[in-house]
XYZ file of C-alpha atoms in Angstrom:
414
model
C 71.037 1.297 5.589
C 70.305 -1.744 3.430
C 71.207 -1.658 -0.268
C 68.496 -4.249 -0.973
C 65.000 -2.853 -1.670
C 62.159 -3.750 0.657
C 59.226 -5.209 -1.283
C 55.688 -4.375 -0.188
C 52.455 -5.747 -1.626
C 49.483 -3.410 -1.167
C 45.937 -4.746 -1.515
C 42.508 -3.804 -0.144
C 38.747 -4.161 -0.443
C 38.490 -7.931 -0.611
C 34.891 -7.870 0.660
C 35.038 -11.554 1.569
C 31.517 -12.976 1.691
C 30.021 -10.600 -0.844
C 27.522 -12.095 -3.257
C 26.381 -10.841 -6.647
C 22.621 -10.824 -7.112
C 22.331 -13.821 -4.801
C 25.243 -15.723 -6.349
C 27.867 -16.806 -3.823
C 31.443 -15.944 -4.775
C 33.502 -17.995 -2.343
C 35.273 -19.878 -5.124
C 36.411 -16.589 -6.670
C 37.706 -15.349 -3.328
C 39.547 -18.604 -2.726
C 41.091 -18.543 -6.209
C 42.258 -14.962 -5.661
C 43.805 -15.686 -2.268
C 45.611 -18.748 -3.634
C 46.918 -16.680 -6.546
C 48.123 -13.966 -4.170
C 49.962 -16.525 -2.043
C 51.845 -17.526 -5.180
C 52.704 -13.867 -5.793
C 54.133 -13.499 -2.288
C 56.686 -16.142 -3.275
C 57.304 -15.050 -6.862
C 57.596 -11.338 -6.069
C 59.619 -12.070 -2.900
C 57.325 -9.872 -0.836
C 58.601 -8.747 2.571
C 55.509 -6.895 3.815
C 51.826 -7.396 2.970
C 49.489 -4.430 3.539
C 45.714 -4.958 3.547
C 44.065 -1.520 3.568
C 40.600 -2.335 4.879
C 37.273 -3.923 3.949
C 38.610 -7.417 4.453
C 35.002 -8.576 4.874
C 31.829 -7.340 3.238
C 29.855 -7.116 6.481
C 30.537 -6.670 10.181
C 29.189 -10.208 10.755
C 31.044 -12.307 8.160
C 29.888 -15.832 7.395
C 31.761 -18.872 8.664
C 33.047 -19.546 5.152
C 34.394 -16.006 4.776
C 36.200 -16.302 8.105
C 37.623 -19.684 7.112
C 39.085 -18.222 3.918
C 40.626 -15.300 5.835
C 42.279 -17.284 8.602
C 43.459 -20.050 6.294
C 45.113 -17.392 4.128
C 46.856 -15.781 7.114
C 48.086 -19.185 8.263
C 49.657 -19.788 4.859
C 51.168 -16.289 4.734
C 52.851 -16.976 8.088
C 54.591 -19.928 6.416
C 55.692 -17.886 3.380
C 58.794 -15.704 2.923
C 56.654 -12.640 3.745
C 57.911 -11.357 7.101
C 55.121 -8.996 8.124
C 51.407 -8.446 7.532
C 49.600 -5.213 8.454
C 45.786 -5.221 8.346
C 43.529 -2.238 9.012
C 39.742 -2.154 9.269
C 37.615 -0.500 6.610
C 34.105 0.889 6.901
C 32.605 -2.545 6.109
C 34.623 -4.271 8.849
C 33.881 -4.668 12.541
C 36.924 -3.236 14.372
C 36.315 -5.433 17.419
C 35.885 -8.566 15.305
C 39.133 -7.963 13.407
C 41.041 -7.198 16.596
C 39.695 -10.154 18.617
C 42.696 -12.432 17.763
C 45.117 -9.488 17.706
C 47.508 -10.810 20.385
C 47.673 -14.259 18.855
C 48.250 -12.914 15.355
C 50.996 -10.578 16.530
C 53.048 -13.655 17.466
C 52.956 -14.494 13.733
C 54.065 -10.936 12.794
C 50.509 -10.136 11.682
C 49.485 -6.714 12.992
C 45.810 -5.753 13.101
C 44.453 -2.239 13.773
C 40.657 -2.103 13.867
C 40.200 1.372 15.334
C 42.592 4.144 16.380
C 44.218 3.468 19.751
C 43.844 5.820 22.704
C 47.630 6.134 22.606
C 48.560 7.001 19.030
C 52.020 5.484 19.566
C 50.399 2.028 19.606
C 49.402 2.484 15.948
C 52.965 3.277 14.851
C 54.432 -0.123 14.029
C 58.170 -0.653 13.838
C 58.909 -3.764 11.771
C 62.249 -5.550 12.136
C 64.231 -7.734 9.759
C 65.838 -11.101 10.540
C 68.840 -9.299 12.080
C 66.640 -7.301 14.501
C 67.244 -4.112 12.544
C 64.283 -1.772 12.043
C 63.404 -1.990 8.352
C 60.057 -0.191 8.135
C 57.763 2.053 10.161
C 54.038 1.786 9.394
C 51.554 4.419 10.490
C 48.600 2.018 10.642
C 45.570 4.272 10.295
C 42.253 2.408 9.887
C 38.929 3.830 8.753
C 38.404 6.817 11.050
C 34.815 6.722 12.231
C 33.122 9.953 13.188
C 33.013 8.978 16.881
C 36.732 8.131 16.842
C 38.000 11.559 15.937
C 35.311 14.197 16.440
C 33.487 15.546 19.485
C 30.177 17.245 18.794
C 29.936 20.854 19.876
C 26.650 22.560 20.719
C 25.290 24.848 18.044
C 27.419 23.461 15.212
C 25.982 23.736 11.731
C 26.292 20.727 9.387
C 29.008 22.576 7.466
C 30.956 23.275 10.670
C 30.651 19.641 11.761
C 32.084 18.450 8.457
C 34.850 21.037 8.551
C 35.861 19.942 12.061
C 35.767 16.299 10.959
C 38.144 17.011 8.095
C 40.420 19.024 10.378
C 40.580 16.120 12.817
C 41.511 13.680 10.053
C 44.368 16.041 9.135
C 45.347 16.289 12.803
C 45.376 12.510 13.240
C 47.693 11.984 10.267
C 49.915 14.856 11.412
C 50.239 13.435 14.942
C 50.985 9.896 13.812
C 53.548 11.122 11.257
C 55.258 13.216 13.937
C 55.531 10.207 16.250
C 56.844 8.032 13.390
C 59.581 10.564 12.630
C 60.617 10.544 16.293
C 60.941 6.756 16.202
C 62.780 6.887 12.886
C 65.434 9.159 14.419
C 66.015 6.637 17.203
C 67.115 3.885 14.800
C 70.517 3.842 13.118
C 68.965 2.099 10.098
C 66.692 5.155 9.571
C 63.782 2.978 8.348
C 61.381 4.499 5.812
C 57.890 5.511 6.938
C 54.702 4.515 5.151
C 51.051 5.041 6.087
C 47.715 3.377 5.505
C 44.205 4.760 5.248
C 40.662 3.811 4.407
C 38.998 6.955 3.160
C 37.555 8.841 0.198
C 40.267 11.081 -1.256
C 39.541 14.272 -3.123
C 39.097 13.560 -6.822
C 38.671 9.820 -6.261
C 37.124 7.866 -9.121
C 34.246 5.430 -8.624
C 32.158 3.300 -10.990
C 28.369 2.941 -11.024
C 27.267 -0.140 -9.123
C 30.568 -0.745 -7.311
C 28.939 -0.406 -3.904
C 31.364 2.273 -2.651
C 29.677 4.285 0.087
C 30.122 7.903 1.100
C 31.871 7.720 4.470
C 30.548 10.849 6.147
C 27.369 12.877 5.834
C 27.795 16.174 4.038
C 29.872 17.580 1.222
C 33.171 18.248 2.995
C 34.097 14.611 3.349
C 36.875 14.136 0.801
C 40.403 14.001 2.156
C 43.016 15.897 0.087
C 46.520 14.611 -0.586
C 47.840 17.412 1.628
C 46.649 15.450 4.680
C 49.520 13.014 4.194
C 52.935 14.016 5.528
C 55.921 14.350 3.165
C 57.619 11.968 5.633
C 55.521 9.132 4.177
C 57.432 7.327 1.429
C 54.194 5.619 0.410
C 50.508 5.791 1.398
C 48.465 2.600 0.957
C 44.774 3.427 0.674
C 41.585 1.410 0.593
C 37.874 2.123 0.006
C 37.742 3.004 -3.697
C 37.559 -0.016 -6.007
C 39.242 1.576 -9.034
C 43.074 1.346 -8.944
C 44.290 4.958 -8.968
C 46.714 7.576 -7.735
C 45.653 10.483 -5.528
C 46.325 13.942 -6.925
C 48.617 12.400 -9.578
C 51.037 11.340 -6.850
C 52.374 7.861 -7.725
C 53.198 7.201 -4.066
C 49.662 7.791 -2.722
C 47.488 5.039 -4.174
C 44.383 2.952 -4.038
C 45.109 -0.642 -4.957
C 41.432 -1.126 -5.819
C 39.332 -4.218 -5.186
C 40.789 -7.525 -6.456
C 37.428 -8.725 -7.804
C 34.804 -6.698 -9.667
C 32.152 -5.888 -7.069
C 29.483 -5.386 -9.721
C 28.887 -5.563 -13.445
C 29.998 -1.935 -13.760
C 33.550 -3.111 -12.987
C 33.429 -6.071 -15.380
C 35.801 -4.541 -17.950
C 38.171 -3.031 -15.406
C 41.666 -4.481 -15.087
C 42.150 -5.308 -11.422
C 45.628 -5.117 -9.921
C 47.795 -5.132 -6.824
C 50.487 -2.560 -6.023
C 54.070 -3.774 -5.736
C 56.132 -1.160 -3.895
C 59.929 -1.260 -3.862
C 61.437 0.867 -1.078
C 65.105 1.782 -1.214
C 66.781 4.637 0.646
C 63.350 6.025 1.497
C 62.295 6.227 -2.163
C 59.318 4.256 -3.455
C 58.967 2.711 -6.893
C 55.487 1.387 -7.649
C 54.380 -1.117 -10.272
C 50.976 -2.714 -10.856
C 50.548 -6.470 -10.834
C 47.521 -7.463 -12.981
C 45.055 -9.852 -11.337
C 43.608 -12.659 -13.489
C 39.847 -12.935 -14.031
C 38.491 -15.729 -11.851
C 34.861 -15.364 -12.928
C 33.837 -13.787 -16.222
C 31.217 -11.039 -15.920
C 29.455 -9.551 -18.935
C 26.986 -6.668 -19.109
C 24.745 -6.510 -22.187
C 22.605 -3.461 -22.926
C 20.462 -2.699 -25.954
C 17.405 -3.781 -27.903
C 16.363 -7.418 -28.271
C 18.299 -8.217 -31.494
C 21.503 -6.917 -29.883
C 20.907 -8.810 -26.637
C 20.018 -12.017 -28.498
C 23.152 -11.880 -30.657
C 25.408 -11.080 -27.686
C 24.030 -14.007 -25.693
C 24.461 -16.371 -28.631
C 28.134 -15.387 -28.871
C 28.607 -16.351 -25.206
C 26.846 -19.730 -25.270
C 29.781 -21.728 -26.736
C 31.851 -20.970 -23.605
C 32.627 -24.024 -21.490
C 33.483 -21.879 -18.463
C 30.718 -20.216 -16.414
C 29.752 -16.716 -17.565
C 27.664 -14.445 -15.349
C 25.611 -11.919 -17.289
C 23.613 -8.773 -16.651
C 20.998 -7.856 -19.275
C 19.565 -4.348 -19.535
C 16.847 -4.033 -22.175
C 16.252 -0.481 -23.363
C 14.670 -1.088 -26.773
C 11.544 0.750 -27.885
C 9.353 -2.364 -28.021
C 7.537 -3.317 -24.814
C 8.526 -6.947 -24.153
C 6.652 -8.688 -21.346
C 8.375 -12.087 -21.690
C 11.980 -10.880 -21.769
C 13.169 -13.370 -19.156
C 11.622 -16.283 -21.064
C 13.332 -15.209 -24.296
C 16.679 -14.965 -22.512
C 16.315 -18.374 -20.839
C 15.460 -19.975 -24.180
C 18.533 -18.405 -25.824
C 21.001 -19.627 -23.165
C 19.399 -23.019 -22.496
C 21.972 -25.777 -22.033
C 24.951 -23.380 -21.929
C 27.303 -22.247 -19.161
C 25.807 -18.760 -19.328
C 23.964 -17.678 -16.173
C 21.976 -14.430 -16.381
C 21.984 -13.027 -12.853
C 20.145 -9.820 -13.520
C 17.535 -8.700 -16.044
C 16.381 -5.122 -16.133
C 13.536 -4.314 -18.480
C 13.608 -0.546 -18.701
C 10.324 -0.270 -20.582
C 8.357 -2.354 -18.069
C 10.017 -0.536 -15.176
C 9.057 2.845 -16.598
C 5.437 1.776 -16.932
C 5.269 0.084 -13.517
C 7.017 2.668 -11.423
C 5.504 5.716 -13.142
C 8.637 7.739 -12.616
C 8.077 11.230 -11.268
C 11.450 12.481 -12.490
C 12.771 11.861 -15.954
C 16.304 11.191 -14.679
C 15.266 8.732 -11.941
C 16.520 5.173 -12.353
C 15.903 1.935 -10.466
C 19.477 1.923 -9.110
C 18.791 5.208 -7.313
C 15.845 3.769 -5.395
C 15.900 1.662 -2.231
C 14.096 -1.679 -2.066
C 11.500 -0.021 0.170
C 10.852 2.748 -2.362
C 10.391 0.207 -5.142
C 7.898 -1.726 -3.002
C 5.937 1.448 -2.250
C 5.772 2.294 -5.950
C 4.484 -1.209 -6.667
C 1.744 -0.825 -4.061
C 0.659 2.382 -5.733
C 0.949 1.023 -9.274
C -1.263 -1.969 -8.396
C -3.754 0.272 -6.533
C -3.523 -1.692 -3.281
C -6.107 -0.353 -0.778
C -4.572 1.767 1.967
C -5.943 -0.416 4.761
C -4.071 -3.462 3.367
C -0.698 -1.765 3.046
C 0.567 -1.820 6.678
C 0.381 -5.626 6.874
C 2.004 -6.000 3.436
C 4.802 -3.621 4.456
C 5.416 -5.625 7.645
C 5.637 -8.924 5.768
C 7.869 -7.360 3.120
C 10.331 -6.022 5.705
C 10.491 -9.461 7.354
C 11.323 -11.036 3.992
C 14.051 -8.457 3.219
C 15.568 -8.881 6.688
C 15.512 -12.664 6.353
C 17.287 -12.525 2.984
C 19.991 -10.224 4.367
C 20.574 -12.465 7.401
C 20.789 -15.581 5.246
C 23.387 -13.937 3.024
C 25.465 -12.736 5.977
C 25.522 -16.001 7.889
C 25.489 -18.651 5.198
C 28.599 -20.829 5.048
């Protein structure tokens, strides 16, 4: 058994191709990937784990793909010996796995969906001397169809309970196979696991875009699902860096970039895991800010002053403004544009709570715009403007075409 620790870098939730209120973020993604390449050298990383949601959609743009493959090419030329990539709920398993055979020749292992033979998802990684140095139970996002068979007469609660039981069973089976392989190697390599799931007690932030993975209430996976044989569990899906059940060796690395303004003040990080004699020591590596995001909320004097403090910046600043003052201001956008004119400040989102309340005629006091779909907002607007019923079907059809066109442009733009 080696007396030198094995160094693992755990990251997830890149969401390559994601935009923010129509603003492309490719430069941020590129800056992050270049920074991480530097860390692979400086931290002397042996194994890179990417725990899902590599891309933001199942049909990533050409530019997003270019960033991904260029990064992998550079990793293959770095001191990092192995890369393990699993699919998240945003990824297309078949798309990720398409170059699987080619990538394996570069010691880049991709698991998009669970294999029919669970042994194929237990990866034994070897060092330069052909000694087994690590066993990875590469578990991707487990889709409902991958692990559960529907039974006639099941209630929703029973379906969810069976789903959770099958997630437990999958981790138990893959851990059991990993322990069998471990016993076959004189080096007794440590075992780690991956996952892309929503753990019990997981913390999210408003506006981070994290989705519930399964329908129903019994969809959170407890720490007990992970075998004690796992020295470390590298998780993806939640964007806030955190431990699971206060266990320092079961972690979410979190997203490397803030996915929304709600994450603007959050310190992003990567997990550096040192494995020695089967014991894991974890430290967090802070990620620099590649694009400054600022959320401003308040009445007009507060918003005006906050914007004025940002205007001297020579670097681009992306801003969200939420006006919740008592005065009804109809020209809020014009006031904001006048305040930031000629500066590097770019206000991506303006929410005028007072106008929204009047326009949407909220039926519930606690209802907010964020809780409504784009279709619901459009329907409220039709009602608020008293559009005749006979005109609405054609307007709805045109509106859906516009929404679909915008989504397609965002997904496929380079």
